[in-house]
Coordinates of C-alpha atoms in Angstrom, one line a residue:
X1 CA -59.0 -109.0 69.4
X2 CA -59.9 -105.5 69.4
X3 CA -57.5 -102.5 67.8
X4 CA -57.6 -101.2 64.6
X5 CA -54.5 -102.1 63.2
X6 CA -52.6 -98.8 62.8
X7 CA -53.7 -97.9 66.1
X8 CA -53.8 -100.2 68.8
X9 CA -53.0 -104.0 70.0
X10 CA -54.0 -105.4 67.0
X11 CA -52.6 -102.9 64.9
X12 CA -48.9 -102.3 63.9
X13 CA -47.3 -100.2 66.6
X14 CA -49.9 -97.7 67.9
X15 CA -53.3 -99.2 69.7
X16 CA -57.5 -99.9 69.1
X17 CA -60.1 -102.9 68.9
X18 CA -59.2 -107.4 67.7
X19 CA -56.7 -105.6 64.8
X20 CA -55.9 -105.0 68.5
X21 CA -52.7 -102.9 69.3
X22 CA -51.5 -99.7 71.5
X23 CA -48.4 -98.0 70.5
X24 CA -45.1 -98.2 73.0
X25 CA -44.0 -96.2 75.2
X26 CA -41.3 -93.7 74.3
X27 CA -37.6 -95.5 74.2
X28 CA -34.1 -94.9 72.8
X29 CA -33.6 -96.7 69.9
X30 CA -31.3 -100.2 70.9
X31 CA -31.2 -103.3 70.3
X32 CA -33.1 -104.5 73.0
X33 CA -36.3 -101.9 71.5
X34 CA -36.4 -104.0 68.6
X35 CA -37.8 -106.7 70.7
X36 CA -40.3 -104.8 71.9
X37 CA -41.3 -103.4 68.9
X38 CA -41.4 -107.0 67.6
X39 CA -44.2 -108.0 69.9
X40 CA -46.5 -105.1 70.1
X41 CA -46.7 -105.3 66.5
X42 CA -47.8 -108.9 65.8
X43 CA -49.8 -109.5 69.1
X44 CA -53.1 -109.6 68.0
X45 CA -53.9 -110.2 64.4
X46 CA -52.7 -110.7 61.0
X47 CA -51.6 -108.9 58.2
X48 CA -52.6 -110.1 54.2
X49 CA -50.1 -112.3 52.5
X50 CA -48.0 -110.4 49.8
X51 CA -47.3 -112.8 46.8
X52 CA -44.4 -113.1 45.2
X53 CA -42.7 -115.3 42.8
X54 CA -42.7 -119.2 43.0
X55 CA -39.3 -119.7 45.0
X56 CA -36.5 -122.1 43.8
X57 CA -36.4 -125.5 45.5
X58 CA -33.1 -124.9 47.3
X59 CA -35.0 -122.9 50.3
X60 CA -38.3 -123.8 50.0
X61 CA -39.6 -124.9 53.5
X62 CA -38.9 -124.2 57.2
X63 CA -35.8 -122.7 58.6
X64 CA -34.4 -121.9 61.5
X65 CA -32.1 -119.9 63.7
X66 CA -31.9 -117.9 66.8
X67 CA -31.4 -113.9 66.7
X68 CA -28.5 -112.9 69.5
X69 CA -30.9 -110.0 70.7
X70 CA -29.0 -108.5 73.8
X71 CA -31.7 -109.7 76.4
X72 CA -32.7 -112.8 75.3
X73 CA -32.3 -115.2 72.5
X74 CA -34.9 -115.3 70.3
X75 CA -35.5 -118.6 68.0
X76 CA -37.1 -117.5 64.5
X77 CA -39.0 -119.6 62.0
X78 CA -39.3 -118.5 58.4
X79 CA -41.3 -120.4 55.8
X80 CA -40.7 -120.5 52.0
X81 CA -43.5 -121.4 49.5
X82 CA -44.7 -121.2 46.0
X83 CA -46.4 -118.1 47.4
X84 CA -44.5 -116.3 49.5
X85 CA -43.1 -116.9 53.0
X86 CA -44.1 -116.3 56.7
X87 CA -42.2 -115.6 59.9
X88 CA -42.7 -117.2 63.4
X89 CA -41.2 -115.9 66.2
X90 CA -43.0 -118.1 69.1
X91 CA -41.6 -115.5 72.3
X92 CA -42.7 -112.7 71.1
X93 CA -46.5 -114.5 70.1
X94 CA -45.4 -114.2 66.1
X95 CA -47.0 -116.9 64.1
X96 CA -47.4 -117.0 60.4
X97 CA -46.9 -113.3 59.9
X98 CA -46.8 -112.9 56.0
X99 CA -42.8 -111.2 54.6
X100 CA -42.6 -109.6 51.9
X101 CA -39.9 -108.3 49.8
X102 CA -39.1 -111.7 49.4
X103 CA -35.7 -112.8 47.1
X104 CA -35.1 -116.1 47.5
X105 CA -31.9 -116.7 45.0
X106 CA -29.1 -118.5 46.2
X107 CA -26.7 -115.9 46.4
X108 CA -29.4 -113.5 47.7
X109 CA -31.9 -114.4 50.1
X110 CA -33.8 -111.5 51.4
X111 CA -37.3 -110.7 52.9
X112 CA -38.7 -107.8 55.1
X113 CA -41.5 -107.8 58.0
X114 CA -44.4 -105.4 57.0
X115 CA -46.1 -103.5 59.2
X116 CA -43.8 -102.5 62.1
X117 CA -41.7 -100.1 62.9
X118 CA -38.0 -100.1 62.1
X119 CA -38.3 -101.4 58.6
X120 CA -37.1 -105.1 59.9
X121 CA -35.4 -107.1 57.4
X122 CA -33.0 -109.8 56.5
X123 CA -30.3 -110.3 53.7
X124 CA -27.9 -113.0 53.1
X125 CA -27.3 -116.0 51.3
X126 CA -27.2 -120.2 50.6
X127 CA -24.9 -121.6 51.8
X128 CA -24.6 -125.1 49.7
X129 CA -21.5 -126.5 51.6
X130 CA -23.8 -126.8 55.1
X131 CA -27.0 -125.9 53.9
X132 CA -28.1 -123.1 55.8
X133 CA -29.1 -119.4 55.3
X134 CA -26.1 -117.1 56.8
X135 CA -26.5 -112.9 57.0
X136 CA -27.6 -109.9 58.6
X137 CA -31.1 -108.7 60.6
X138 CA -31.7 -105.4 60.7
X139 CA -34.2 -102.9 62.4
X140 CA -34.0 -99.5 63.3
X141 CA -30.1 -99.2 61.9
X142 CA -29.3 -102.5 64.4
X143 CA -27.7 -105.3 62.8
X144 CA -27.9 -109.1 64.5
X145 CA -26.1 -111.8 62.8
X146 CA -28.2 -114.6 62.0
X147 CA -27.9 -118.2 60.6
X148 CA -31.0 -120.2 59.7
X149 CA -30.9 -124.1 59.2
X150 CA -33.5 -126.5 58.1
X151 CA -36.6 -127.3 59.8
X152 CA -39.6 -125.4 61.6
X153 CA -38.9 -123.4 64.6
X154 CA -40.2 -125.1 67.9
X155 CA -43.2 -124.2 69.3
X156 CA -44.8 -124.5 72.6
X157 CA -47.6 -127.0 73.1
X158 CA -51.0 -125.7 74.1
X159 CA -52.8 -128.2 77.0
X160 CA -56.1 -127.2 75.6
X161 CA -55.6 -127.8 72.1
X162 CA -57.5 -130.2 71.0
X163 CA -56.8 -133.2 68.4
X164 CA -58.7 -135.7 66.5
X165 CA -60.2 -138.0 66.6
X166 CA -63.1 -135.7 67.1
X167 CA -66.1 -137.7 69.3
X168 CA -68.1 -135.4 66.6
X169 CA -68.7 -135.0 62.9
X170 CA -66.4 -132.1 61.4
X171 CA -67.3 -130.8 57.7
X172 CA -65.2 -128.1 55.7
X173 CA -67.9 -126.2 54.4
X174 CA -68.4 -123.9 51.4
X175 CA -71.4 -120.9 50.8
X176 CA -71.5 -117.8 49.3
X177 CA -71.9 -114.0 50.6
X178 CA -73.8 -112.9 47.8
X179 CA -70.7 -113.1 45.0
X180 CA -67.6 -113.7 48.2
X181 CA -67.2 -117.1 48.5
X182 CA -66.9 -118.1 52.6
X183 CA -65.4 -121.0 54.0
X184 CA -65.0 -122.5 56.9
X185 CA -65.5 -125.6 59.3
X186 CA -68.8 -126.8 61.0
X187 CA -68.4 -129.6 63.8
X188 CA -72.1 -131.2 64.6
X189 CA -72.9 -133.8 67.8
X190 CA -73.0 -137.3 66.6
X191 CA -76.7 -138.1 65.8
X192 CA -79.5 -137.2 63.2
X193 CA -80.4 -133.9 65.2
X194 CA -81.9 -131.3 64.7
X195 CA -79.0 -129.2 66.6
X196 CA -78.7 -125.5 68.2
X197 CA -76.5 -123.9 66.5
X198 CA -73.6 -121.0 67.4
X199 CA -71.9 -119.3 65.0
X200 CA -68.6 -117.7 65.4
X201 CA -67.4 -114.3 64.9
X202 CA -64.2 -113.4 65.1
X203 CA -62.3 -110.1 66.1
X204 CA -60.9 -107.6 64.3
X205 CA -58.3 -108.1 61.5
X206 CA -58.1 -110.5 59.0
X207 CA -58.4 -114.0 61.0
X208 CA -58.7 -117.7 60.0
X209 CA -61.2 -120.2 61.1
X210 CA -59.9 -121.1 64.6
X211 CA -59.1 -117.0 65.2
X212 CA -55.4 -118.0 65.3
X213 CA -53.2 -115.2 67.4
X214 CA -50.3 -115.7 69.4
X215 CA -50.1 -119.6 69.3
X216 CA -53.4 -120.2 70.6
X217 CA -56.4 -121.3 68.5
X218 CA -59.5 -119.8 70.9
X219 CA -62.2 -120.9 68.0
X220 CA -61.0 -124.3 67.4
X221 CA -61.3 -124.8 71.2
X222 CA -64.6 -123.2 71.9
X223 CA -66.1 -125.1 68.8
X224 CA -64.9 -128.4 70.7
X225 CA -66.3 -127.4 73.7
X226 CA -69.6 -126.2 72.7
X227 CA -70.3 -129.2 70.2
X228 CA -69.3 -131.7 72.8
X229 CA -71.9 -129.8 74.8
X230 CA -74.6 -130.2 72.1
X231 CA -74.3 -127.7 69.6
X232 CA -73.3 -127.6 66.2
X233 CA -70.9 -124.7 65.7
X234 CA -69.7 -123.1 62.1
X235 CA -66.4 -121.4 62.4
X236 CA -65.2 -119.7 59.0
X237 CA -61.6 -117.5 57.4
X238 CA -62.7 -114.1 57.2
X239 CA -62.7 -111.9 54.4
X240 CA -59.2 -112.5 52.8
X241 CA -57.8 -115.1 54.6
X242 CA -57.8 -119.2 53.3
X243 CA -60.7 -120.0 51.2
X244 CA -62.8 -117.2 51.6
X245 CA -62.8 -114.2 48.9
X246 CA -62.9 -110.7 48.9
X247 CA -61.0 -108.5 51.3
X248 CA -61.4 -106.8 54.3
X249 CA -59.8 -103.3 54.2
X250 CA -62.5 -102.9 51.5
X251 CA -65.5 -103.8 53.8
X252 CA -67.9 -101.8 56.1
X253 CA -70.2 -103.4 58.9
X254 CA -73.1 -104.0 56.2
X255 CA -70.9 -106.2 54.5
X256 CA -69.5 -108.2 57.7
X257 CA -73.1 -108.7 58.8
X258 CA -73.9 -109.8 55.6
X259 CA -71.5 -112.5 55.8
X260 CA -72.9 -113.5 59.1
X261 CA -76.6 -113.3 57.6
X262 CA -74.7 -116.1 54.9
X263 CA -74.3 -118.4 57.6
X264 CA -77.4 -118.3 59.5
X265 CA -79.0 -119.1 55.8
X266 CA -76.6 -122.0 55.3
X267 CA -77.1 -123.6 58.7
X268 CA -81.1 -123.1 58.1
X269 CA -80.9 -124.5 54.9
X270 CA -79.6 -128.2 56.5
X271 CA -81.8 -130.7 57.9
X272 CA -79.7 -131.2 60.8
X273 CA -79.9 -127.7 62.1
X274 CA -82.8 -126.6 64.4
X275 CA -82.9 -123.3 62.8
X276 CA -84.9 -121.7 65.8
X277 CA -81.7 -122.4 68.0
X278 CA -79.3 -120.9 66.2
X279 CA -77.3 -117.9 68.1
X280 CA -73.8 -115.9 67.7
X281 CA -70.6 -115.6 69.9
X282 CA -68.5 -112.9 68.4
X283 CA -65.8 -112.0 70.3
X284 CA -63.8 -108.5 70.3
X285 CA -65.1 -106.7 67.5
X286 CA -67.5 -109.7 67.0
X287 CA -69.3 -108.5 69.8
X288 CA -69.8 -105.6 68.1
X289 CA -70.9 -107.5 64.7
X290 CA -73.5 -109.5 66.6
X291 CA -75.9 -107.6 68.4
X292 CA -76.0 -105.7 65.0
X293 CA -77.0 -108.8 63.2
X294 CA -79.0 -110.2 64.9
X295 CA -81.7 -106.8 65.1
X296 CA -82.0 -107.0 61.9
X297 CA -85.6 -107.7 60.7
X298 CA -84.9 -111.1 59.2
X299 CA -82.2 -112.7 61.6
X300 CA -84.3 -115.0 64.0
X301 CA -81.1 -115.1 66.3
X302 CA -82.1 -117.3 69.2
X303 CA -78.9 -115.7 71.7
X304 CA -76.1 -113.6 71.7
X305 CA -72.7 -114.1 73.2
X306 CA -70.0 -111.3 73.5
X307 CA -66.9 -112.3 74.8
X308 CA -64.5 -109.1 75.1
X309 CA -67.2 -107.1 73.1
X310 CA -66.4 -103.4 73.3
X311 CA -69.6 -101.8 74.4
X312 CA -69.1 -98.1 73.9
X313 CA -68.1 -96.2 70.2
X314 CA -64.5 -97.4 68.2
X315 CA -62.9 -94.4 69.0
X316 CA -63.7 -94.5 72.5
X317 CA -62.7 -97.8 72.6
X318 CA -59.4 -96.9 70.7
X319 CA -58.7 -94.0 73.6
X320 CA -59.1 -96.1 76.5
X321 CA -57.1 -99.1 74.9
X322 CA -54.2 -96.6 74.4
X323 CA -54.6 -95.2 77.8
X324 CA -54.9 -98.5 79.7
X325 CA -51.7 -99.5 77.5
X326 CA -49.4 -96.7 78.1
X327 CA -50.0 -96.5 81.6
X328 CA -49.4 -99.8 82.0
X329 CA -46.1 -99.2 80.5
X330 CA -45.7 -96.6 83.0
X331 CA -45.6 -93.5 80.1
X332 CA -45.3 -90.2 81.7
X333 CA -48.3 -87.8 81.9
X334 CA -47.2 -85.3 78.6
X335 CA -46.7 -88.4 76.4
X336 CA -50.4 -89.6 77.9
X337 CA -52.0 -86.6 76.9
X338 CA -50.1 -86.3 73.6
X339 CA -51.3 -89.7 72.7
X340 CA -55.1 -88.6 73.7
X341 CA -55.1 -85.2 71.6
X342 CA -53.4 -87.6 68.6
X343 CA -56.2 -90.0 68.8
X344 CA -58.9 -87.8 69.2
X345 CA -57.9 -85.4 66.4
X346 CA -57.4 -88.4 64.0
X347 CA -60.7 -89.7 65.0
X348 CA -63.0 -86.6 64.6
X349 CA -61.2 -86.6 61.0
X350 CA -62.0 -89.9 60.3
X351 CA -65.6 -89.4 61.2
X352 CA -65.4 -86.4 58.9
X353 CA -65.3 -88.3 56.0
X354 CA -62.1 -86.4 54.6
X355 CA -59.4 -89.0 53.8
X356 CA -57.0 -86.8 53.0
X357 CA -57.1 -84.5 56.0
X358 CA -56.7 -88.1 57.8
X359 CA -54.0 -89.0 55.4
X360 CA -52.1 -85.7 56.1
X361 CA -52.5 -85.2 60.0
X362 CA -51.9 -89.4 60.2
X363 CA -48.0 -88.4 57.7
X364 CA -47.3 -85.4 59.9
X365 CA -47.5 -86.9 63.3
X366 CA -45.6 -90.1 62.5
X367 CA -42.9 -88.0 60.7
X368 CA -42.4 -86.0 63.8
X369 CA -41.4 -89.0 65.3
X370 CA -38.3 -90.7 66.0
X371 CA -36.9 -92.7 62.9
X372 CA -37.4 -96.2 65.5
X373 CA -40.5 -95.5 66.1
X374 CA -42.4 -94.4 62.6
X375 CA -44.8 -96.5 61.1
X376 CA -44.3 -97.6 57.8
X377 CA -46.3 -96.2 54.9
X378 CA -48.9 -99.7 54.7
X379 CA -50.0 -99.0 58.5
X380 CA -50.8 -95.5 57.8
X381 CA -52.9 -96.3 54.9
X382 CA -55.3 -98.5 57.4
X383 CA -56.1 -95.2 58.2
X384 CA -58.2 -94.6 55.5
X385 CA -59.8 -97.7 54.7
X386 CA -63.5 -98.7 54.7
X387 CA -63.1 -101.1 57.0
X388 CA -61.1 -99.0 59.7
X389 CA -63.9 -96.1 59.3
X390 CA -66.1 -98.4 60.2
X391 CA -64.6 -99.7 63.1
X392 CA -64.1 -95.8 64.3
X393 CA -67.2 -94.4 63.5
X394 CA -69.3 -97.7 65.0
X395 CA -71.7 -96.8 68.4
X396 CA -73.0 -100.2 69.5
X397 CA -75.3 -98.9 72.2
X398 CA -78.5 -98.7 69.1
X399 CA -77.6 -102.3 68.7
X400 CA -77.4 -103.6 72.2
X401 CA -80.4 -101.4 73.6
X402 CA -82.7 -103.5 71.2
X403 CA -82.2 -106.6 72.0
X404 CA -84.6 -109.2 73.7
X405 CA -83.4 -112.0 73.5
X406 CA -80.9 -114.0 75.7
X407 CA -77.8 -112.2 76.0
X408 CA -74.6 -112.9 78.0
X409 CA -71.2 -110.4 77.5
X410 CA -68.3 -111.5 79.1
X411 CA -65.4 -109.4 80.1
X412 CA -61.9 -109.8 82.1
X413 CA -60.5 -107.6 84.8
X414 CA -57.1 -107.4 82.9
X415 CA -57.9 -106.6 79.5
X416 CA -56.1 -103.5 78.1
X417 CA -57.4 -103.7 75.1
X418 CA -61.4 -103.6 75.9
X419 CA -61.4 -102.7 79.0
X420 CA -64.1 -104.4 81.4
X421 CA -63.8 -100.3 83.1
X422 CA -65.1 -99.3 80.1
X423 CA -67.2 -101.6 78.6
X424 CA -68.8 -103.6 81.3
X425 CA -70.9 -100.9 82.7
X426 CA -71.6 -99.7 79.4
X427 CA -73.2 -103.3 78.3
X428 CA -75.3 -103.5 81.5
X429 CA -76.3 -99.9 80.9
X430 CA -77.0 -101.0 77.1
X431 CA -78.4 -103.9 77.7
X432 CA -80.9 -103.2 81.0
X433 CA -84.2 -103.4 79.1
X434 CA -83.5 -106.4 77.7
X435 CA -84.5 -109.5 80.5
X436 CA -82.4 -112.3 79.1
X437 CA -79.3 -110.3 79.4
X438 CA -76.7 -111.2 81.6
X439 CA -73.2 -109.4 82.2
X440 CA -70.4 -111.3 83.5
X441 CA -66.9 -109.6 84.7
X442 CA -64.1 -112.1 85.4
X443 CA -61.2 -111.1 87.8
X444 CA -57.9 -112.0 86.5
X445 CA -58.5 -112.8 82.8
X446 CA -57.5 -110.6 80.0
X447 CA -58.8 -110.0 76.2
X448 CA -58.3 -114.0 75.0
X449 CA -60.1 -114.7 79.1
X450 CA -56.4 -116.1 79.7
X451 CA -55.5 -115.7 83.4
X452 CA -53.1 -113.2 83.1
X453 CA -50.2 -111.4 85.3
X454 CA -50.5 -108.0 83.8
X455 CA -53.0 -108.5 80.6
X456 CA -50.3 -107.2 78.3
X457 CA -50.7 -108.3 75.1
X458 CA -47.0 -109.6 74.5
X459 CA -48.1 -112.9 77.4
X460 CA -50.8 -114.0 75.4
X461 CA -48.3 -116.3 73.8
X462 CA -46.7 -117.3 77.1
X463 CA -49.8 -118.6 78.9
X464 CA -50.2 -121.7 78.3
X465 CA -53.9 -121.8 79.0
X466 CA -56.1 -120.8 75.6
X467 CA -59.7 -119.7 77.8
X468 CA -59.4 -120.3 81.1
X469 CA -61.4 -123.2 82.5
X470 CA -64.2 -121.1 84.6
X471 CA -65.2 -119.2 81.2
X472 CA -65.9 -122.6 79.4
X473 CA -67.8 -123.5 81.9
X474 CA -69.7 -120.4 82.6
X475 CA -70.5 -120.6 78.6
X476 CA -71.7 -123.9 78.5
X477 CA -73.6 -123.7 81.3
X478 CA -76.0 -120.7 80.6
X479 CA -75.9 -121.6 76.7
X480 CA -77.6 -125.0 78.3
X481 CA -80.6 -122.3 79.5
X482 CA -80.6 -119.7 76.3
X483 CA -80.7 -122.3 73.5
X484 CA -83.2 -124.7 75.6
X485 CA -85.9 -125.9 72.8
X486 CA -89.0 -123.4 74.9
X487 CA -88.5 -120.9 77.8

C-alpha cells in the first residue's frame, strides 16, 4: 500500500505511498470524528509491536465489546499476550494493530493506540464477579463507556481466502540478508520441477508474509493462485515483522533490494527452482523495489510485475495521493492548497538532508493544528527516518526506462492512493523502449484491485472480494507468456 506513514494512507493521519495514508479533512472535534480518525489511521499498514511486560493470566487472551460511538456501534477486539497486546476493530479495517502503554493489573487495566490522532486510550478494570473488563475510551477529550468480555471479536469471512489442504507443497523457509535473518513461506506445484519462480514484494510499512491489511490477505491469495498456475512463489515478513530481523525505519532502498537479491539467491540455490524463470511482483512500493532490483548487474530477473506501482518520484506520489484524498472528501480549495505548500515544503526539506529543519517545520505545522487533529510525537519522527527519506527522495523512471525484459504494471481507476492519473501514463512513458512491457489500467478497482464504490481506503475492509477476479486472471494469463521456458 503506498503512503509513507506520517503522511498518507498508510500513514497515521496525513497521506503517501503502501505505509499508505492521506490526512482528513478538516472537522469539529465529536464523537462521531473519532471514528473517522480511527480508520484513516490503520487503513493501510502496520505499526511495530511495543513490548511490554509478561501479563498476568487473569486477562491474557481475546476480549470483546462494542464501543456506543454515536453513528454506529463499533465491536472491538483486544488481545493480551506475554508480549504485549493488539487491537481489532473489523469496521473500520483494524486488525492486529500493536497497543501500547499497556497495564494489565486487575484493578488497572489500561492500554493506548499509537499512532493516531487523539491520543486514544482505555482505562478500567477486572471485574472477577462476571469476568469482564469494564471502563472508559477516550479520544480527543470524548469518553465512551465500554465493557469487554471474553473471546475474539467476530470477523468477516473473505470468499477468496483460501484454506488447506493446499493441492501444493508449502515450506516455511529461513535465509539470511547478509547478517538479517528473513523468513517467510514458499508454496511449489506438486512434482520434481524445475519451477518459475515469482517472488513477492510487498508495499510500504512494515508487512507480514501474506501483506495482511484491512482483513484481507492479498499475498496469501496471489501465492495460491499463481502456484496452482505453475509457479513456485516465496512470500516473506519484512523487516521487523515475525521471523525476520532487523527493522525498517532504519533501512534505505539498498538494503530492501538487498533483501530481494536474498531470495532470488535462495530460490537459485534449490534444485527445484528453474533459476532462469524466476521474476518479481511487488506491489505499491514493491513496484518501486522491483524494477530497481532487477537492473542490477547480477539479478537475472526473468519478468516484472507492478501492481499499484507508483511510477513517478515519492513526493509526487505523496502530493497527488493527498490531493486525490482530500478532494474526495470534498475539502475546500484553501485547505487543498494548504495541504500542497505543507507537503511540498516538507519534502524539499527532506531531500535536503537536514533532519532537523524537517523535525522543526514537521512540530510547527502539527502544533498549529487543532488538538483532535495533531499527530502524536512517534508519527512525526517517521519523518526523519532512513527509510521514509528513501521513499521521498526515490525517482523510479532510471529504473523503469532500463528495463528489457517482460514487464506488465497494473493500475485501477479508483485508487487514491497511486493514482492510475498519475502513474499509468508515467509507466508507459517509462517503460516505452522496453518491448515486453505491457500497461494495464482497470476501471473500477482501487489500490488492493478490489472493485470499489469510491476507492477510499476506509472500504477496503468492507469488500468482500481480496483482488478481483479479472486481475487474477489477467496475471496468470500473460505470466503463462513472460515466464514461458524460450521466447
Amino acid at each position: 500500500m503506498w503512503s509513507p506513514r506520517s503522511i498518507s494512507s498508510d500513514s497515521p493521519d496525513i497521506t503517501g505511498p503502501g505505509r499508505d495514508r492521506p490526512r482528513p479533512p478538516r472537522r469539529a472535534g465529536t464523537a462521531a470524528g473519532l471514528v473517522v480518525l480511527l480508520i484513516l489511521a490503520a487503513a493501510c499498514s502496520r505499526s511495530e509491536p511495543v513490548q511490554s511486560a509478561p501479563k498476568p493470566p487473569v486477562v491474557t487472551g481475546d476480549w470483546n465489546g462494542v464501543l456506543p460511538a454515536p453513528d454506529q456501534a463499533l465491536p472491538i477486539g483486544i488481545g493480551f499476550d506475554g508480549n504485549g497486546a493488539a487491537v481489532t476493530i473489523p469496521p473500520q479495517g483494524i486488525y492486529d494493530h500493536p497497543l501500547d502503554r499497556v497495564v494489565t493489573e486487575p484493578d488497572a487495566i489500561a492500554f493506548a493506540i499509537p499512532g493516531l490522532p487523539g491520543d486514544p486510550n482505555f482505562h478500567g478494570r477486572y471485574h472477577r464477579d462476571d469476568d469482564t473488563i469494564a471502563g472508559t475510551f477516550t479520544q480527543a477529550g470524548h469518553d465512551l463507556p465500554l465493557t469487554l468480555h471474553r473471546g475474539p471479536v467476530p470477523t468477516p469471512a473473505r470468499s477468496q481466502e483460501p484454506h488447506p489442504p493446499w493441492p501444493y507443497r508449502s515450506e516455511d523457509v529461513h535465509y539470511r540478508s547478509g547478517q538479517v535473518p528473513i523468513a517467510g513461506t514458499l508454496t511449489l506445484p506438486n512434482g520434481r520441477g524445475p519451477h518459475p519462480a515469482v517472488v513477492l514484494i510487498s508495499g510500504s510499512g512494515p508487512q507480514d508474509r501474506n501483506e495482511e491489511i484491512a482483513g484481507h490477505k492479498p499475498f496469501l491469495l496471489l501465492a495460491d493462485t499463481l502456484t496452482r498456475a505453475g509457479y513456485a512463489v516465496l512470500r516473506t515478513d519484512d523487516r521487523g515483522v515475525g521471523g525476520t530481523g532487523g527493522q525498517l525505519d532504519t533501512c534505505d532502498y539498498t538494503d530492501l533490494t538487498d533483501d530481494i537479491a536474498a531470495g532470488l539467491a535462495y530460490l537459485r540455490s534449490r534444485g527445484d527452482i528453474d533459476g532462469t524463470r524466476i521474476g518479481l511482483l511487488g506491489h505499491s512500493e514493491g513496484g518501486y523495489l522491483a524494477p530497481l532490483a532487477a537492473t542490477r548487474p547480477d539479478s537475472r530477473v526473468a519478468f516484472v510485475i507492478m501492481a499499484a506501482g507508483p511510477a513517478v518520484s515519492g513526493s509526487e506520489v505523496l502530493l497527488g495521493q493527498n490531493e486525490a484524498m482530500l478532494r474526495h472528501n470534498h475539502a475546500d480549495a484553501e485547505e487543498i492548497r494548504d495541504r500542497v505548500g505543507y507537503i511540498t515544503t516538507l519534502t524539499t526539506l527532506i531531500r535536503s538532508g537536514d533532519r532537523e529543519q524537517v523535525r522543526r517545520f514537521a512540530a510547527a505545522h502539527n502544533d498549529a493544528l487543532p488538538p483532535d487533529q495533531r499527530q502524536p510525537q512517534s508519527a512525526l519522527d517517521q519523518l526523519t527516518t532512513p527509510y521514509f527519506d528513501a521513499l521521498i527522495d526515490y525517482d523510479p523512471a532510471p529504473a523503469q526506462r532500463a528495463l528489457r525484459i517482460p514487464v506488465l504494471a497494473l493500475y485501477g481507476t479508483k485508487d487514491l492512493q497511486v493514482p492510475a492519473a498519475q502513474s499509468a501514463p508515467a509507466a508507459r512513458a517509462n517503460l516505452a523502449a522496453d518491448p515486453y512491457a505491457d500497461v494495464h489500467v482497470f476501471d473500477g478497482l482501487n489500490h488492493l484491485m478490489q472493485p470499489a464504490d469510491t476507492g477510499d481506503p476506509k472500504e477496503y475492509s468492507t469488500i468482500d472480494i481480496t483482488i478481483a477476479p479479472e486481475v487474477l486472471t489477467y496475471l496468470t494469463t500473460w505470466l503463462g507468456a513472460a515466464a514461458a521456458p524460450a521466447r
